[in-house]
């Protein structure tokens, strides 16, 4: 029950007026960027990094975590009313939710999404509270070989599970890993891939890459596609108070969504997309009225919306306990830890327990704030959807310029931003997922450090990764994650 | 059989990048004490990974046309406008200062996205650029290039 005591201490931290304020700012900003299409939590946190570098880390992380949760709440509103998912975790919500809105049941869809997010967010945070300390104990058993294996697992899962094909996922990952090589090698001081540019010696900042891929690449892509520019906004109709039958059809999908979403976030399995797809399919199969799916079934909103919030709570477990990011936003959060010279992992829970437990406690509070922000106040947020796209994208790129320039006050970073933005445009156009690249960039140098540490302990014997049972089994899972989807696809192809 | 040109180009591009990474790794001077697990090992691994991905992409491009995630119409003019405005920031940000440089960027993007309400765009862009400048300078103590506004703000 140590976790309970620590959590109580955490509440003492989170309930101070200043931290309550950070939490409120975080959840409000999160809802805002969740609702606005074209800007998400990863990009927003990346843009905030230069600003927060001088702030207190506890307050910053409380804000960031609130932002991550808030984006999941907000994006459901966009999916339901605009039929364009606000974030990738709300793609499934867009299907049934938008149909419900077309039938004048938009308010009920918003309600089940918000309450489902609250239920899943709170249960997910509860699981996080009790699982994170267990993960920490596990992490103490890990040596460099195990950490390296774990990172390889994260690489293969995000690459093979995100996006349209395993090849494209790996292509994106390799780009990120290559970008991570640029700069001075920490151990030997050798410059790598710096092409005679002094500015490249300190490496490529993850903020430049995240902003280039998410903001510039996205803006270029949207500008190139005139037909994507205009979408119809549906008004909120119906009552926000769900009927008895809507409650009874929602609560089971909420719980199932939670228990699907959390493990997918926690095991390095690539964030929020997959559990929402699974939840949708599961609800369709279990529903007593499967014929309603495709015509506005409330279960198809309740399940996936719960799943994406639970997945966010799940993502925080490996991030805090092991320092392992499993989504693009988590990768940026890891960069934020680096900025403060805080090392996530077992030491975080002993060395910075105020920060961690304050952060976890703030999530309970943030969830309550978000329920209030997103249900009674939904009418205010809906107006954001009327921001014209030219102004929205103009603003996003303007803030990108601001964020990237103020990192190092260097116009060289702006040239890099343009290059990465062009790359992001090509990736978006040719259907390459972006998240593996971000995760490869931040995790690549860490994986290399663990790899070399493990090999120097074993005096250069590479069998060390296979003779340690723990690292061997993690690597086996990593290979399975890579091979199994290909085999399944091939079998399905053969059946057709 | 139709071969996807874009897919082929991307695949070959990956192989070229793999070559670049490997070439750079080969040119590293590795101190003998690090000979086994020096700074060149990981780049070689990544280069092989990139080469494999490149091969696979070429194979997919030849076998099945690349699944392009777009509709037939592409507004290349908009893409070019935004690219030029962004690339120009490298040259104009310092001489012009943040406010005007960012304003030009904002207006170009709004135009590329099809807006023709120039007055509205100008007002919104100016408010955003100015408030960002003032907020950073006086709120956060982060100075942005003043450029032609030097002495005024």
Coordinates of N, CA, C and O in Angstrom, one line a residue, chain B:
Chain B
X1 N 2.7 -4.2 -67.2 CA 2.8 -3.9 -65.7 C 3.2 -2.5 -65.5 O 4.1 -1.9 -66.2
X2 N 2.5 -1.8 -64.5 CA 2.8 -0.4 -64.3 C 3.7 -0.3 -63.1 O 3.5 -0.9 -62.0
X3 N 4.7 0.5 -63.3 CA 5.7 0.7 -62.2 C 5.4 2.0 -61.6 O 5.3 3.0 -62.3
X4 N 5.4 2.1 -60.2 CA 5.1 3.4 -59.6 C 6.4 4.2 -59.5 O 7.4 3.8 -58.9
X5 N 6.4 5.3 -60.2 CA 7.6 6.2 -60.2 C 8.0 6.7 -58.9 O 9.1 6.6 -58.5
X6 N 7.0 7.2 -58.1 CA 7.2 7.8 -56.8 C 7.8 6.8 -55.9 O 8.7 7.0 -55.2
X7 N 7.2 5.6 -55.9 CA 7.6 4.5 -55.0 C 9.0 4.1 -55.3 O 9.8 3.9 -54.4
X8 N 9.3 4.0 -56.6 CA 10.7 3.6 -57.0 C 11.7 4.7 -56.5 O 12.7 4.4 -55.9
X9 N 11.3 6.0 -56.7 CA 12.2 7.0 -56.3 C 12.5 7.0 -54.8 O 13.6 7.2 -54.3
X10 N 11.4 6.8 -54.0 CA 11.5 6.7 -52.5 C 12.4 5.6 -52.1 O 13.3 5.7 -51.3
X11 N 12.2 4.4 -52.8 CA 13.0 3.3 -52.4 C 14.5 3.5 -52.8 O 15.4 3.2 -51.9
X12 N 14.8 4.1 -53.9 CA 16.2 4.3 -54.3 C 16.7 5.4 -53.4 O 17.9 5.3 -53.0
X13 N 15.9 6.4 -53.0 CA 16.4 7.4 -52.1 C 16.8 6.8 -50.8 O 17.9 7.2 -50.2
X14 N 16.1 5.8 -50.3 CA 16.5 5.1 -49.0 C 17.8 4.4 -49.2 O 18.7 4.4 -48.3
X15 N 18.0 3.8 -50.4 CA 19.3 3.1 -50.6 C 20.4 4.1 -50.6 O 21.5 3.9 -50.1
X16 N 20.2 5.3 -51.2 CA 21.2 6.3 -51.3 C 21.6 6.8 -49.9 O 22.7 6.9 -49.5
X17 N 20.5 7.0 -49.1 CA 20.7 7.4 -47.7 C 21.5 6.4 -46.9 O 22.4 6.7 -46.1
X18 N 21.2 5.1 -47.2 CA 21.9 4.0 -46.5 C 23.4 4.1 -46.9 O 24.3 4.0 -46.0
X19 N 23.7 4.4 -48.1 CA 25.1 4.5 -48.6 C 25.8 5.7 -47.9 O 26.9 5.6 -47.4
X20 N 25.0 6.8 -47.7 CA 25.6 8.0 -47.1 C 26.0 7.7 -45.6 O 27.1 8.0 -45.2
X21 N 25.0 7.0 -44.9 CA 25.3 6.7 -43.5 C 26.5 5.7 -43.4 O 27.3 5.9 -42.5
X22 N 26.5 4.7 -44.3 CA 27.6 3.8 -44.2 C 28.9 4.4 -44.6 O 30.0 4.2 -43.9
X23 N 28.9 5.3 -45.6 CA 30.1 6.0 -46.0 C 30.7 6.9 -44.8 O 31.9 6.9 -44.5
X24 N 29.7 7.6 -44.1 CA 30.1 8.4 -43.0 C 30.7 7.5 -41.9 O 31.7 7.9 -41.3
X25 N 30.1 6.4 -41.7 CA 30.6 5.5 -40.6 C 32.0 5.0 -40.9 O 32.9 4.9 -40.0
X26 N 32.2 4.7 -42.2 CA 33.5 4.2 -42.6 C 34.6 5.2 -42.5 O 35.8 4.9 -42.2
X27 N 34.2 6.5 -42.5 CA 35.2 7.6 -42.4 C 35.6 8.0 -41.0 O 36.4 8.8 -40.8
X28 N 34.9 7.4 -40.0 CA 35.2 7.7 -38.6 C 36.5 7.1 -38.2 O 36.9 6.0 -38.7
X29 N 37.2 7.9 -37.4 CA 38.5 7.4 -36.9 C 38.3 6.8 -35.6 O 38.0 7.5 -34.6
X30 N 38.3 5.5 -35.5 CA 38.0 4.8 -34.3 C 39.2 4.5 -33.5 O 40.1 3.9 -33.9
X31 N 39.3 5.0 -32.2 CA 40.4 4.7 -31.4 C 40.4 3.2 -31.1 O 39.4 2.6 -31.0
X32 N 41.7 2.6 -31.1 CA 41.8 1.2 -31.0 C 41.0 0.6 -29.8 O 40.5 -0.5 -29.9
X33 N 41.0 1.3 -28.7 CA 40.3 0.7 -27.5 C 38.8 0.6 -27.7 O 38.2 -0.2 -27.0
X34 N 38.3 1.3 -28.7 CA 36.8 1.2 -29.0 C 36.6 0.3 -30.2 O 35.5 0.3 -30.7
X35 N 37.6 -0.3 -30.7 CA 37.5 -1.0 -32.0 C 36.3 -1.9 -32.2 O 35.6 -1.9 -33.2
X36 N 36.0 -2.6 -31.1 CA 34.9 -3.6 -31.3 C 33.5 -2.9 -31.2 O 32.7 -3.2 -32.1
X37 N 33.3 -2.1 -30.3 CA 31.9 -1.5 -30.2 C 32.1 0.0 -30.2 O 31.6 0.7 -29.3
X38 N 32.7 0.5 -31.2 CA 32.9 2.0 -31.3 C 31.7 2.7 -31.9 O 30.6 2.1 -32.1
X39 N 31.9 3.9 -32.3 CA 30.8 4.8 -32.8 C 30.4 4.3 -34.2 O 29.4 4.9 -34.7
X40 N 31.1 3.4 -34.8 CA 30.7 3.0 -36.2 C 29.7 1.9 -36.3 O 29.1 1.7 -37.3
X41 N 29.6 1.1 -35.2 CA 28.8 -0.1 -35.2 C 27.3 0.2 -35.5 O 26.7 -0.4 -36.4
X42 N 26.8 1.1 -34.7 CA 25.4 1.4 -34.8 C 25.0 2.0 -36.1 O 24.0 1.6 -36.8
X43 N 25.8 3.0 -36.7 CA 25.5 3.5 -38.0 C 25.5 2.4 -39.0 O 24.6 2.4 -39.9
X44 N 26.4 1.4 -38.9 CA 26.4 0.3 -39.9 C 25.1 -0.5 -39.8 O 24.5 -0.9 -40.8
X45 N 24.6 -0.7 -38.6 CA 23.3 -1.4 -38.4 C 22.2 -0.7 -39.1 O 21.4 -1.2 -39.8
X46 N 22.2 0.7 -38.8 CA 21.1 1.5 -39.3 C 21.2 1.5 -40.9 O 20.2 1.4 -41.5
X47 N 22.4 1.6 -41.4 CA 22.6 1.7 -42.8 C 22.1 0.4 -43.5 O 21.4 0.4 -44.5
X48 N 22.3 -0.8 -42.8 CA 21.8 -2.0 -43.4 C 20.3 -2.0 -43.3 O 19.7 -2.5 -44.3
X49 N 19.8 -1.6 -42.2 CA 18.3 -1.5 -42.1 C 17.7 -0.6 -43.2 O 16.7 -1.0 -43.8
X50 N 18.3 0.5 -43.5 CA 17.8 1.4 -44.5 C 17.9 0.8 -45.9 O 17.0 0.9 -46.7
X51 N 19.0 0.1 -46.1 CA 19.2 -0.5 -47.4 C 18.1 -1.6 -47.6 O 17.5 -1.7 -48.7
X52 N 17.8 -2.4 -46.6 CA 16.8 -3.4 -46.7 C 15.4 -2.8 -47.0 O 14.7 -3.2 -47.8
X53 N 15.1 -1.7 -46.2 CA 13.8 -1.0 -46.4 C 13.7 -0.5 -47.8 O 12.7 -0.6 -48.5
X54 N 14.9 0.1 -48.3 CA 14.9 0.6 -49.7 C 14.6 -0.5 -50.7 O 13.8 -0.3 -51.6
X55 N 15.3 -1.6 -50.5 CA 15.1 -2.8 -51.5 C 13.6 -3.2 -51.5 O 13.0 -3.4 -52.5
X56 N 13.1 -3.3 -50.3 CA 11.7 -3.7 -50.1 C 10.7 -2.7 -50.8 O 9.8 -3.1 -51.5
X57 N 11.0 -1.4 -50.6 CA 10.2 -0.4 -51.2 C 10.3 -0.4 -52.8 O 9.2 -0.3 -53.4
X58 N 11.5 -0.7 -53.3 CA 11.6 -0.8 -54.7 C 10.8 -2.0 -55.2 O 10.1 -1.9 -56.2
X59 N 11.0 -3.1 -54.5 CA 10.2 -4.3 -54.9 C 8.7 -4.1 -54.9 O 8.0 -4.5 -55.8
X60 N 8.2 -3.4 -53.8 CA 6.8 -3.1 -53.8 C 6.4 -2.2 -54.9 O 5.3 -2.3 -55.5
X61 N 7.3 -1.2 -55.3 CA 6.9 -0.3 -56.3 C 6.8 -1.0 -57.7 O 6.0 -0.6 -58.5
X62 N 7.7 -1.9 -57.9 CA 7.7 -2.7 -59.2 C 6.5 -3.6 -59.2 O 5.8 -3.8 -60.2
X63 N 6.2 -4.3 -58.1 CA 5.2 -5.3 -58.0 C 3.8 -4.7 -58.0 O 2.9 -5.1 -58.7
X64 N 3.6 -3.7 -57.1 CA 2.2 -3.1 -57.0 C 2.4 -1.6 -57.0 O 3.3 -1.1 -56.3
X65 N 1.6 -0.8 -57.8 CA 1.7 0.6 -57.8 C 1.5 1.1 -56.3 O 0.7 0.6 -55.6
X66 N 2.3 2.1 -56.0 CA 2.3 2.6 -54.6 C 0.9 3.2 -54.3 O 0.3 3.8 -55.1
X67 N 0.5 2.9 -53.1 CA -0.8 3.4 -52.7 C -0.7 4.9 -52.2 O -0.3 5.2 -51.1
X68 N -0.9 5.8 -53.2 CA -0.8 7.2 -52.8 C -2.0 7.6 -52.1 O -3.1 7.3 -52.4
X69 N -1.7 8.3 -51.0 CA -2.8 8.7 -50.0 C -3.5 9.9 -50.4 O -4.0 10.7 -49.6
X70 N -3.6 10.2 -51.8 CA -4.1 11.5 -52.2 C -5.1 11.3 -53.3 O -5.2 10.3 -54.0
X71 N -5.9 12.3 -53.5 CA -6.8 12.4 -54.6 C -6.0 12.8 -55.8 O -4.9 13.4 -55.7
X72 N -6.6 12.6 -57.0 CA -5.8 13.0 -58.2 C -5.4 14.5 -58.3 O -4.3 14.8 -58.9
X73 N -6.2 15.4 -57.7 CA -5.8 16.8 -57.8 C -4.8 17.1 -56.7 O -5.0 16.9 -55.6
X74 N -3.7 17.7 -57.1 CA -2.7 18.2 -56.1 C -2.4 19.7 -56.5 O -2.1 20.0 -57.6
X75 N -2.6 20.5 -55.4 CA -2.4 21.9 -55.6 C -0.9 22.2 -55.4 O -0.5 22.7 -54.3
X76 N -0.1 22.0 -56.4 CA 1.4 22.2 -56.3 C 1.7 23.6 -56.1 O 2.7 24.0 -55.4
X77 N 0.9 24.6 -56.6 CA 1.2 26.0 -56.4 C 1.2 26.3 -54.9 O 2.1 27.1 -54.5
X78 N 0.2 25.8 -54.2 CA 0.1 26.1 -52.8 C 1.3 25.6 -52.1 O 1.9 26.3 -51.2
X79 N 1.7 24.4 -52.4 CA 2.9 23.7 -51.8 C 4.1 24.6 -52.0 O 4.9 24.9 -51.1
X80 N 4.3 25.0 -53.3 CA 5.5 25.9 -53.6 C 5.5 27.2 -52.9 O 6.5 27.6 -52.3
X81 N 4.3 27.8 -52.8 CA 4.2 29.1 -52.1 C 4.6 29.0 -50.6 O 5.4 29.8 -50.1
X82 N 4.1 28.0 -50.0 CA 4.4 27.8 -48.5 C 5.9 27.5 -48.4 O 6.6 28.0 -47.5
X83 N 6.4 26.6 -49.3 CA 7.8 26.2 -49.2 C 8.7 27.4 -49.3 O 9.7 27.6 -48.5
X84 N 8.4 28.3 -50.3 CA 9.3 29.5 -50.5 C 9.2 30.4 -49.3 O 10.2 30.9 -48.8
X85 N 8.0 30.6 -48.8 CA 7.8 31.5 -47.7 C 8.6 31.0 -46.5 O 9.2 31.8 -45.7
X86 N 8.6 29.7 -46.3 CA 9.3 29.1 -45.1 C 10.8 29.2 -45.3 O 11.6 29.6 -44.4
X87 N 11.3 28.8 -46.5 CA 12.7 28.9 -46.8 C 13.2 30.3 -46.7 O 14.3 30.5 -46.2
X88 N 12.4 31.2 -47.1 CA 12.8 32.6 -47.0 C 13.1 33.1 -45.6 O 13.9 34.0 -45.4
X89 N 12.4 32.5 -44.6 CA 12.6 32.9 -43.2 C 14.1 32.8 -42.8 O 14.6 33.6 -42.0
X90 N 14.8 31.9 -43.5 CA 16.3 31.8 -43.2 C 17.0 33.1 -43.5 O 17.9 33.4 -42.8
X91 N 16.5 33.8 -44.5 CA 17.2 35.0 -44.9 C 16.6 36.2 -44.3 O 17.3 37.2 -44.1
X92 N 15.3 36.2 -44.1 CA 14.6 37.5 -43.8 C 14.4 37.7 -42.3 O 14.1 38.8 -41.8
X93 N 14.4 36.6 -41.5 CA 14.0 36.7 -40.1 C 14.8 37.7 -39.4 O 14.3 38.6 -38.7
X94 N 16.1 37.7 -39.5 CA 17.0 38.6 -38.8 C 16.9 40.1 -39.3 O 16.6 41.0 -38.5
X95 N 17.1 40.3 -40.6 CA 17.0 41.7 -41.1 C 15.6 42.3 -40.9 O 15.5 43.5 -40.5
X96 N 14.5 41.6 -41.2 CA 13.2 42.2 -41.1 C 12.7 42.2 -39.7 O 11.8 43.0 -39.3
X97 N 13.1 41.2 -38.9 CA 12.6 41.1 -37.5 C 11.5 40.1 -37.5 O 10.9 39.8 -38.5
X98 N 11.2 39.6 -36.3 CA 10.2 38.5 -36.2 C 8.8 38.9 -36.6 O 8.2 38.2 -37.4
X99 N 8.4 40.1 -36.2 CA 7.0 40.5 -36.5 C 6.7 40.5 -38.0 O 5.7 39.8 -38.4
X100 N 7.5 41.1 -38.8 CA 7.2 41.2 -40.2 C 7.5 39.9 -40.9 O 6.7 39.5 -41.8
X101 N 8.5 39.3 -40.5 CA 8.9 38.0 -41.1 C 7.8 37.0 -40.9 O 7.3 36.3 -41.9
X102 N 7.3 36.9 -39.7 CA 6.2 35.9 -39.4 C 4.9 36.3 -40.1 O 4.1 35.5 -40.5
X103 N 4.7 37.7 -40.2 CA 3.5 38.1 -40.8 C 3.5 37.7 -42.3 O 2.4 37.2 -42.8
X104 N 4.6 37.9 -43.0 CA 4.7 37.4 -44.4 C 4.4 36.0 -44.5 O 3.6 35.5 -45.4
X105 N 4.9 35.2 -43.6 CA 4.7 33.7 -43.6 C 3.2 33.4 -43.4 O 2.6 32.7 -44.2
X106 N 2.6 34.1 -42.4 CA 1.2 33.9 -42.1 C 0.3 34.2 -43.4 O -0.6 33.4 -43.8
X107 N 0.6 35.4 -44.0 CA -0.2 35.8 -45.1 C -0.1 34.9 -46.3 O -1.1 34.5 -47.0
X108 N 1.2 34.4 -46.5 CA 1.4 33.5 -47.6 C 0.6 32.2 -47.4 O 0.0 31.7 -48.4
X109 N 0.6 31.7 -46.2 CA -0.1 30.4 -45.9 C -1.6 30.6 -46.1 O -2.2 29.8 -46.7
X110 N -2.1 31.7 -45.5 CA -3.5 31.9 -45.6 C -3.9 32.0 -47.1 O -4.9 31.4 -47.5
X111 N -3.1 32.7 -47.9 CA -3.4 32.8 -49.4 C -3.3 31.4 -50.0 O -4.2 31.0 -50.8
X112 N -2.3 30.6 -49.6 CA -2.1 29.3 -50.2 C -3.3 28.4 -49.9 O -3.7 27.5 -50.6
X113 N -3.9 28.6 -48.7 CA -5.1 27.8 -48.3 C -6.4 28.4 -48.9 O -7.5 28.1 -48.5
X114 N -6.2 29.4 -49.8 CA -7.4 29.8 -50.5 C -8.1 31.0 -50.0 O -9.1 31.4 -50.5
X115 N -7.5 31.7 -48.9 CA -8.2 32.8 -48.3 C -8.0 34.1 -49.2 O -6.9 34.3 -49.7
X116 N -9.0 34.8 -49.5 CA -8.8 36.1 -50.2 C -9.3 37.3 -49.4 O -9.5 38.3 -49.9
X117 N -9.5 37.0 -48.1 CA -10.0 38.2 -47.2 C -8.7 38.8 -46.6 O -8.4 38.5 -45.5
X118 N -8.1 39.6 -47.4 CA -6.7 40.1 -47.1 C -6.7 41.0 -45.8 O -5.8 40.9 -45.0
X119 N -7.8 41.8 -45.6 CA -7.8 42.7 -44.5 C -7.9 41.8 -43.2 O -7.1 42.0 -42.2
X120 N -8.8 40.9 -43.2 CA -9.0 40.0 -42.0 C -7.7 39.3 -41.7 O -7.2 39.2 -40.6
X121 N -7.0 38.7 -42.8 CA -5.8 38.0 -42.6 C -4.7 38.8 -42.0 O -3.9 38.4 -41.1
X122 N -4.6 40.1 -42.6 CA -3.6 41.0 -42.1 C -3.8 41.3 -40.6 O -2.8 41.3 -39.8
X123 N -5.0 41.6 -40.2 CA -5.3 41.9 -38.8 C -5.0 40.7 -37.9 O -4.3 40.9 -36.9
X124 N -5.5 39.5 -38.3 CA -5.2 38.4 -37.4 C -3.7 38.1 -37.4 O -3.2 37.8 -36.3
X125 N -3.1 38.1 -38.5 CA -1.6 37.8 -38.5 C -0.8 38.8 -37.7 O 0.1 38.4 -36.9
X126 N -1.2 40.1 -37.8 CA -0.5 41.1 -37.1 C -0.7 40.9 -35.5 O 0.3 41.0 -34.8
X127 N -1.9 40.6 -35.2 CA -2.2 40.4 -33.7 C -1.4 39.2 -33.2 O -0.8 39.3 -32.2
X128 N -1.4 38.1 -34.0 CA -0.7 36.9 -33.5 C 0.8 37.2 -33.4 O 1.4 36.9 -32.4
X129 N 1.4 37.8 -34.5 CA 2.8 38.0 -34.5 C 3.3 39.0 -33.4 O 4.2 38.8 -32.7
X130 N 2.5 40.1 -33.3 CA 2.8 41.1 -32.2 C 2.7 40.5 -30.8 O 3.5 40.7 -30.0
X131 N 1.6 39.8 -30.6 CA 1.4 39.3 -29.2 C 2.5 38.2 -28.9 O 2.9 38.1 -27.8
X132 N 2.8 37.4 -29.9 CA 3.9 36.4 -29.7 C 5.2 37.2 -29.3 O 5.9 36.8 -28.4
X133 N 5.5 38.2 -30.1 CA 6.7 39.0 -29.9 C 6.8 39.6 -28.5 O 7.7 39.4 -27.7
X134 N 5.7 40.3 -28.2 CA 5.6 41.0 -26.9 C 5.6 40.0 -25.7 O 6.3 40.2 -24.7
X135 N 4.8 38.9 -25.9 CA 4.7 37.9 -24.8 C 6.1 37.3 -24.6 O 6.5 37.1 -23.4
X136 N 6.8 37.0 -25.6 CA 8.1 36.4 -25.5 C 9.1 37.3 -24.8 O 9.9 37.0 -24.0
X137 N 9.1 38.6 -25.3 CA 10.1 39.5 -24.9 C 9.9 40.0 -23.5 O 10.8 40.0 -22.7
X138 N 8.6 40.4 -23.2 CA 8.4 40.9 -21.9 C 7.9 39.9 -20.9 O 8.1 40.0 -19.7
X139 N 7.1 38.9 -21.4 CA 6.6 37.9 -20.5 C 7.6 36.9 -20.1 O 7.8 36.5 -18.9
X140 N 8.4 36.4 -21.1 CA 9.3 35.3 -20.8 C 10.7 35.7 -20.8 O 11.6 34.9 -20.5
X141 N 11.0 36.9 -21.2 CA 12.4 37.4 -21.3 C 13.2 36.7 -22.4 O 14.4 36.7 -22.4
X142 N 12.5 36.2 -23.4 CA 13.2 35.6 -24.6 C 13.1 36.7 -25.7 O 12.0 37.0 -26.2
X143 N 14.3 37.2 -26.1 CA 14.3 38.2 -27.1 C 14.2 37.6 -28.5 O 14.9 36.6 -28.8
X144 N 13.3 38.1 -29.4 CA 13.2 37.7 -30.8 C 13.8 38.8 -31.6 O 13.9 39.9 -31.2
X145 N 14.3 38.4 -32.8 CA 14.9 39.5 -33.7 C 14.0 40.7 -33.8 O 12.8 40.6 -34.2
X146 N 14.6 41.9 -33.6 CA 13.7 43.1 -33.7 C 13.6 43.6 -35.1 O 12.6 44.1 -35.5
X147 N 14.8 43.5 -35.9 CA 14.7 43.9 -37.3 C 14.4 45.4 -37.4 O 14.9 46.2 -36.7
X148 N 13.5 45.7 -38.3 CA 13.2 47.1 -38.6 C 12.4 47.8 -37.5 O 12.2 49.0 -37.5
X149 N 11.9 47.0 -36.5 CA 11.2 47.6 -35.4 C 12.2 48.1 -34.3 O 11.7 48.5 -33.2
X150 N 13.5 47.9 -34.6 CA 14.4 48.2 -33.5 C 14.2 49.6 -32.9 O 14.1 50.6 -33.7
X151 N 14.2 49.7 -31.6 CA 14.0 50.9 -31.0 C 12.5 51.3 -30.8 O 12.2 52.1 -30.0
X152 N 11.6 50.6 -31.5 CA 10.2 50.9 -31.4 C 9.5 50.0 -30.3 O 8.7 50.5 -29.5
X153 N 9.9 48.7 -30.3 CA 9.2 47.8 -29.4 C 10.2 47.3 -28.4 O 11.2 46.7 -28.7

